[in-house]
Short mmCIF file of C-alpha atoms and ligand atoms in Angstrom, two decimals:
data_model
loop_
_atom_site.label_atom_id
_atom_site.label_comp_id
_atom_site.label_asym_id
_atom_site.label_seq_id
_atom_site.Cartn_x
_atom_site.Cartn_y
_atom_site.Cartn_z
CA MET Z 1 21.86 -14.26 -12.90
CA SER Z 2 18.29 -15.35 -12.39
CA ARG Z 3 16.30 -12.97 -10.26
CA LYS Z 4 13.25 -13.71 -8.14
CA LYS Z 5 9.90 -13.61 -9.99
CA ILE Z 6 7.33 -11.44 -8.24
CA VAL Z 7 3.65 -10.70 -8.76
CA ALA Z 8 2.15 -8.05 -6.50
CA GLY Z 9 -1.46 -6.90 -6.24
CA ASN Z 10 -2.29 -3.34 -5.21
CA TRP Z 11 -5.97 -3.32 -4.31
CA LYS Z 12 -5.97 0.49 -3.79
CA MET Z 13 -9.22 1.74 -2.09
CA ASN Z 14 -11.33 -1.23 -3.18
CA THR Z 15 -13.20 -4.11 -1.46
CA ASP Z 16 -15.11 -4.29 1.81
CA TYR Z 17 -14.17 -6.72 4.56
CA ASN Z 18 -16.07 -9.73 3.18
CA GLU Z 19 -14.86 -9.14 -0.37
CA ALA Z 20 -11.28 -8.71 0.83
CA MET Z 21 -11.32 -11.96 2.82
CA ALA Z 22 -12.85 -13.93 -0.06
CA LEU Z 23 -10.30 -12.50 -2.51
CA ILE Z 24 -7.24 -13.11 -0.37
CA THR Z 25 -8.41 -16.64 0.49
CA ASN Z 26 -9.01 -17.53 -3.17
CA VAL Z 27 -5.69 -16.10 -4.34
CA PHE Z 28 -3.79 -17.69 -1.45
CA ASN Z 29 -5.30 -21.15 -2.00
CA ALA Z 30 -4.76 -21.01 -5.75
CA SER Z 31 -1.11 -20.03 -5.39
CA LYS Z 32 0.00 -22.54 -2.76
CA THR Z 33 1.88 -24.78 -5.17
CA LEU Z 34 3.45 -21.86 -7.03
CA ILE Z 35 6.46 -21.55 -4.77
CA ASN Z 36 8.89 -20.19 -7.37
CA VAL Z 37 6.90 -16.92 -7.65
CA GLU Z 38 6.85 -14.44 -4.77
CA LYS Z 39 3.33 -13.10 -4.21
CA ILE Z 40 2.68 -9.80 -2.42
CA ILE Z 41 -0.79 -8.39 -1.76
CA PHE Z 42 -1.39 -4.80 -0.69
CA PRO Z 43 -4.93 -4.69 0.78
CA PRO Z 44 -6.44 -1.56 2.36
CA PHE Z 45 -5.30 -0.85 5.95
CA PRO Z 46 -8.38 -2.22 7.82
CA PHE Z 47 -7.93 -5.67 6.28
CA LEU Z 48 -4.17 -6.09 6.75
CA GLN Z 49 -4.21 -8.01 10.01
CA SER Z 50 -6.82 -10.53 8.84
CA ALA Z 51 -4.92 -10.96 5.57
CA CYS Z 52 -1.72 -11.60 7.54
CA GLU Z 53 -3.48 -14.24 9.62
CA ILE Z 54 -4.68 -16.09 6.51
CA THR Z 55 -1.24 -16.09 4.88
CA LYS Z 56 1.08 -16.48 7.91
CA ASN Z 57 3.79 -19.16 7.84
CA GLU Z 58 3.77 -19.05 4.05
CA THR Z 59 7.26 -18.39 2.74
CA SER Z 60 6.37 -17.09 -0.74
CA PHE Z 61 3.20 -15.10 0.04
CA PHE Z 62 3.45 -11.72 1.74
CA ILE Z 63 1.14 -8.92 2.82
CA GLY Z 64 2.03 -5.24 2.59
CA ALA Z 65 0.53 -1.84 3.37
CA GLN Z 66 -0.14 0.68 0.59
CA ASN Z 67 1.53 3.52 2.49
CA CYS Z 68 3.08 4.44 5.83
CA SER Z 69 3.59 7.67 7.71
CA GLU Z 70 6.76 9.72 7.43
CA HIS Z 71 6.49 10.12 11.21
CA LEU Z 72 7.53 7.58 13.80
CA SER Z 73 4.60 8.01 16.22
CA GLY Z 74 2.68 10.69 18.07
CA ALA Z 75 -0.01 13.28 17.44
CA TYR Z 76 -0.66 12.64 13.74
CA THR Z 77 -4.37 11.85 13.62
CA GLY Z 78 -5.28 9.36 10.92
CA GLU Z 79 -1.72 8.29 10.13
CA VAL Z 80 -0.38 4.73 10.25
CA SER Z 81 3.24 4.11 11.27
CA ALA Z 82 5.76 1.60 9.94
CA ASN Z 83 5.94 0.11 13.45
CA MET Z 84 2.18 -0.53 13.48
CA ILE Z 85 2.34 -2.17 10.07
CA ASN Z 86 5.23 -4.42 11.09
CA SER Z 87 3.63 -5.30 14.43
CA ILE Z 88 0.60 -6.99 12.81
CA GLY Z 89 2.74 -9.22 10.62
CA CYS Z 90 3.10 -7.28 7.36
CA SER Z 91 6.31 -7.76 5.41
CA TYR Z 92 6.08 -4.95 2.85
CA VAL Z 93 5.08 -1.36 2.30
CA LEU Z 94 4.42 0.40 -1.01
CA ILE Z 95 6.13 3.77 -1.20
CA GLY Z 96 5.88 6.52 -3.80
CA HIS Z 97 2.91 5.27 -5.80
CA SER Z 98 2.00 7.89 -8.41
CA GLU Z 99 -1.46 8.27 -6.85
CA ARG Z 100 0.23 9.28 -3.57
CA ARG Z 101 2.65 11.60 -5.39
CA LEU Z 102 -0.12 13.23 -7.46
CA PHE Z 103 -3.22 13.28 -5.25
CA PHE Z 104 -1.55 13.60 -1.85
CA LYS Z 105 1.41 15.68 -3.03
CA GLU Z 106 4.01 13.41 -1.45
CA THR Z 107 7.48 14.82 -1.95
CA ASP Z 108 10.85 13.10 -2.30
CA ASP Z 109 11.74 14.22 1.25
CA GLN Z 110 8.64 12.52 2.64
CA LEU Z 111 9.35 9.37 0.64
CA ILE Z 112 12.89 9.22 2.04
CA LEU Z 113 11.53 9.40 5.61
CA LYS Z 114 8.90 6.76 4.89
CA ILE Z 115 11.54 4.37 3.52
CA LYS Z 116 13.82 5.07 6.52
CA HIS Z 117 11.09 4.20 9.01
CA ALA Z 118 10.01 1.17 6.99
CA LEU Z 119 13.58 -0.20 6.90
CA ASN Z 120 14.05 0.49 10.61
CA HIS Z 121 10.90 -1.52 11.29
CA ASN Z 122 11.93 -4.52 9.27
CA LEU Z 123 9.66 -3.87 6.31
CA ARG Z 124 10.65 -4.47 2.72
CA ILE Z 125 9.69 -1.84 0.19
CA VAL Z 126 8.21 -1.62 -3.28
CA TYR Z 127 9.28 1.83 -4.46
CA CYS Z 128 7.25 3.17 -7.40
CA VAL Z 129 8.52 5.42 -10.18
CA GLY Z 130 7.05 6.44 -13.50
CA GLU Z 131 6.49 9.37 -15.84
CA GLN Z 132 3.29 11.15 -16.79
CA LEU Z 133 1.94 11.26 -20.34
CA ASP Z 134 3.25 14.76 -21.16
CA GLU Z 135 6.69 13.75 -19.89
CA ARG Z 136 6.76 10.78 -22.26
CA LYS Z 137 5.49 12.95 -25.10
CA ASN Z 138 8.22 15.54 -24.59
CA ALA Z 139 10.82 12.78 -24.20
CA SER Z 140 11.78 13.67 -20.61
CA HIS Z 141 10.63 10.28 -19.27
CA PHE Z 142 14.15 8.94 -18.67
CA ASP Z 143 15.18 12.09 -16.78
CA VAL Z 144 12.00 12.03 -14.70
CA VAL Z 145 12.49 8.41 -13.67
CA ARG Z 146 16.21 8.92 -13.02
CA ALA Z 147 15.42 11.84 -10.69
CA GLN Z 148 12.76 9.79 -8.85
CA LEU Z 149 15.34 7.07 -8.31
CA GLU Z 150 18.39 9.17 -7.46
CA ASN Z 151 16.66 11.78 -5.27
CA VAL Z 152 15.27 9.08 -3.01
CA LEU Z 153 17.38 5.92 -3.24
CA ASN Z 154 20.74 7.70 -3.07
CA ASN Z 155 19.97 8.35 0.61
CA PHE Z 156 20.33 4.62 1.26
CA ASN Z 157 23.18 2.15 1.01
CA GLU Z 158 23.57 -1.05 -0.94
CA LEU Z 159 22.46 -3.23 1.98
CA ASP Z 160 19.25 -1.20 2.25
CA LEU Z 161 18.74 -1.62 -1.48
CA GLU Z 162 18.53 -5.38 -1.03
CA LYS Z 163 15.23 -4.79 0.79
CA ILE Z 164 13.81 -2.59 -1.96
CA HIS Z 165 12.08 -3.64 -5.18
CA ILE Z 166 11.37 -1.00 -7.82
CA ALA Z 167 8.06 -0.78 -9.67
CA TYR Z 168 8.04 1.11 -12.97
CA GLU Z 169 4.51 2.36 -13.48
CA PRO Z 170 4.06 4.85 -16.32
CA VAL Z 171 1.20 7.05 -15.12
CA TRP Z 172 -0.42 7.08 -18.57
CA ALA Z 173 -0.80 3.30 -18.37
CA ILE Z 174 -2.37 3.12 -14.89
CA GLY Z 175 -6.05 2.22 -14.98
CA THR Z 176 -6.31 3.37 -18.61
CA GLY Z 177 -6.22 0.02 -20.37
CA GLU Z 178 -3.24 1.36 -22.32
CA THR Z 179 -0.25 -0.82 -21.44
CA ALA Z 180 3.33 0.15 -22.21
CA THR Z 181 4.51 -2.07 -25.06
CA PRO Z 182 7.00 -4.75 -24.02
CA ASP Z 183 9.68 -2.72 -25.88
CA GLN Z 184 8.82 0.50 -24.04
CA ALA Z 185 8.74 -1.28 -20.68
CA GLN Z 186 11.96 -3.25 -21.30
CA GLU Z 187 13.73 -0.08 -22.45
CA MET Z 188 12.84 1.72 -19.21
CA HIS Z 189 13.61 -1.28 -17.00
CA ALA Z 190 17.07 -1.60 -18.58
CA TYR Z 191 17.55 2.14 -18.06
CA ILE Z 192 16.56 1.83 -14.38
CA ARG Z 193 19.08 -0.99 -13.94
CA GLY Z 194 21.67 1.33 -15.50
CA VAL Z 195 20.86 4.08 -12.99
CA ILE Z 196 21.29 1.60 -10.12
CA ASN Z 197 24.59 0.45 -11.64
CA LYS Z 198 25.87 4.03 -11.85
CA ASN Z 199 24.80 5.02 -8.32
CA PHE Z 200 25.47 1.74 -6.50
CA SER Z 201 27.21 -1.12 -8.29
CA ALA Z 202 26.91 -3.59 -11.13
CA GLU Z 203 26.04 -6.28 -8.59
CA ALA Z 204 23.25 -4.18 -7.06
CA ALA Z 205 21.86 -3.46 -10.53
CA GLU Z 206 21.91 -7.13 -11.43
CA LYS Z 207 20.20 -8.13 -8.19
CA ILE Z 208 17.43 -5.57 -7.87
CA ASN Z 209 13.91 -6.67 -8.79
CA ILE Z 210 12.07 -4.33 -11.14
CA LEU Z 211 8.32 -4.85 -11.59
CA TYR Z 212 6.15 -3.40 -14.34
CA GLY Z 213 2.77 -1.83 -13.48
CA GLY Z 214 0.09 -0.19 -15.60
CA SER Z 215 -2.86 -2.06 -17.13
CA CYS Z 216 -1.02 -5.36 -16.79
CA ASN Z 217 -3.46 -8.26 -17.19
CA SER Z 218 -3.58 -11.96 -18.00
CA LYS Z 219 -3.44 -11.22 -21.72
CA ASN Z 220 -0.29 -9.08 -21.80
CA ALA Z 221 1.61 -10.38 -18.74
CA LYS Z 222 3.41 -13.23 -20.50
CA GLU Z 223 4.97 -10.99 -23.13
CA LEU Z 224 5.95 -8.34 -20.58
CA PHE Z 225 7.40 -10.86 -18.10
CA SER Z 226 9.48 -12.50 -20.82
CA CYS Z 227 11.54 -9.29 -21.23
CA ASN Z 228 15.09 -9.52 -19.80
CA ASP Z 229 14.78 -6.76 -17.23
CA ILE Z 230 11.14 -7.25 -16.18
CA ASP Z 231 10.99 -9.39 -13.04
CA GLY Z 232 7.23 -9.39 -12.57
CA GLY Z 233 4.31 -7.05 -12.15
CA LEU Z 234 2.52 -4.68 -9.81
CA ILE Z 235 -1.11 -5.22 -10.69
CA GLY Z 236 -3.98 -2.85 -9.92
CA GLY Z 237 -7.42 -3.54 -11.43
CA ALA Z 238 -6.64 -7.10 -12.49
CA SER Z 239 -5.62 -8.01 -8.91
CA LEU Z 240 -9.23 -7.57 -7.77
CA LYS Z 241 -10.35 -10.72 -9.60
CA ALA Z 242 -8.86 -13.90 -8.17
CA ASP Z 243 -8.90 -15.87 -11.43
CA GLU Z 244 -7.35 -13.02 -13.42
CA PHE Z 245 -4.62 -12.45 -10.81
CA CYS Z 246 -3.88 -16.19 -10.68
CA LYS Z 247 -3.47 -16.30 -14.45
CA ILE Z 248 -0.95 -13.43 -14.17
CA MET Z 249 0.98 -15.40 -11.51
CA LEU Z 250 1.27 -18.23 -14.04
CA SER Z 251 2.61 -15.96 -16.79
CA PHE Z 252 6.35 -16.49 -16.27
P1 13P Q 1 -3.74 -0.88 -13.05
O1 13P Q 1 -3.21 -2.28 -13.17
O2 13P Q 1 -5.18 -0.83 -12.64
O3 13P Q 1 -3.44 -0.07 -14.28
O4 13P Q 1 -2.95 -0.18 -11.84
C1 13P Q 1 -1.57 -0.29 -11.76
C2 13P Q 1 -1.14 0.23 -10.45
O5 13P Q 1 -1.22 1.41 -10.20
C3 13P Q 1 -0.61 -0.73 -9.47
O6 13P Q 1 -0.01 -0.08 -8.40
#
């Protein structure tokens, strides 16, 4: 089965308004003819609506939020709901990024609620998993990733799963310049597919898109994307430069 190819850019807390508009415009224009690759950009919240306006009506280019609240609405000062994100034209939300798990102490229970609200508001999800350096060193990385998958995704059914992509982002590779080797990444991606097979079905495992993230750039993307179980990338630093991100989109 041939799965969709996806390249996603997570801008994190970078760019101001003018930089964000220039970047999205350049990436969007450069990718117009590349219809066989799904592009997803996760800009900071204040720039989502303008980004949606630039990319609307495009069937292979989507905008997503980097987070959403675990609450539906109400007195939660500073929070942004799934409904708000959907109502301005976003298609995606990123859930469970390691920076949210580590710096903002997001728990599995919160992630489950966030995914529930996102699905109920017609958003697709990129759900992030990945081990820390000490967990890889003590060889618990498979168990850590399995728990991140099962504790959260087992609260959803196979139809829900069709709206969820998984991103494997080993924390030791994020922003460090140290990429997982294609063998290390492929091994974990195949393992993740096995976990989905065991908890859902062989068909679900075959269908689900699994992206690699962690110091992915235009130099290593081709080798990573050529692995059987790697369906694309979730790009941090290299998504902030239009030419670099465009080269990654062309790496399949
Ligand atoms: P880098 O590509 O900067 O390592 O970041 C990866 C990431 O965290 C994407 O979500």
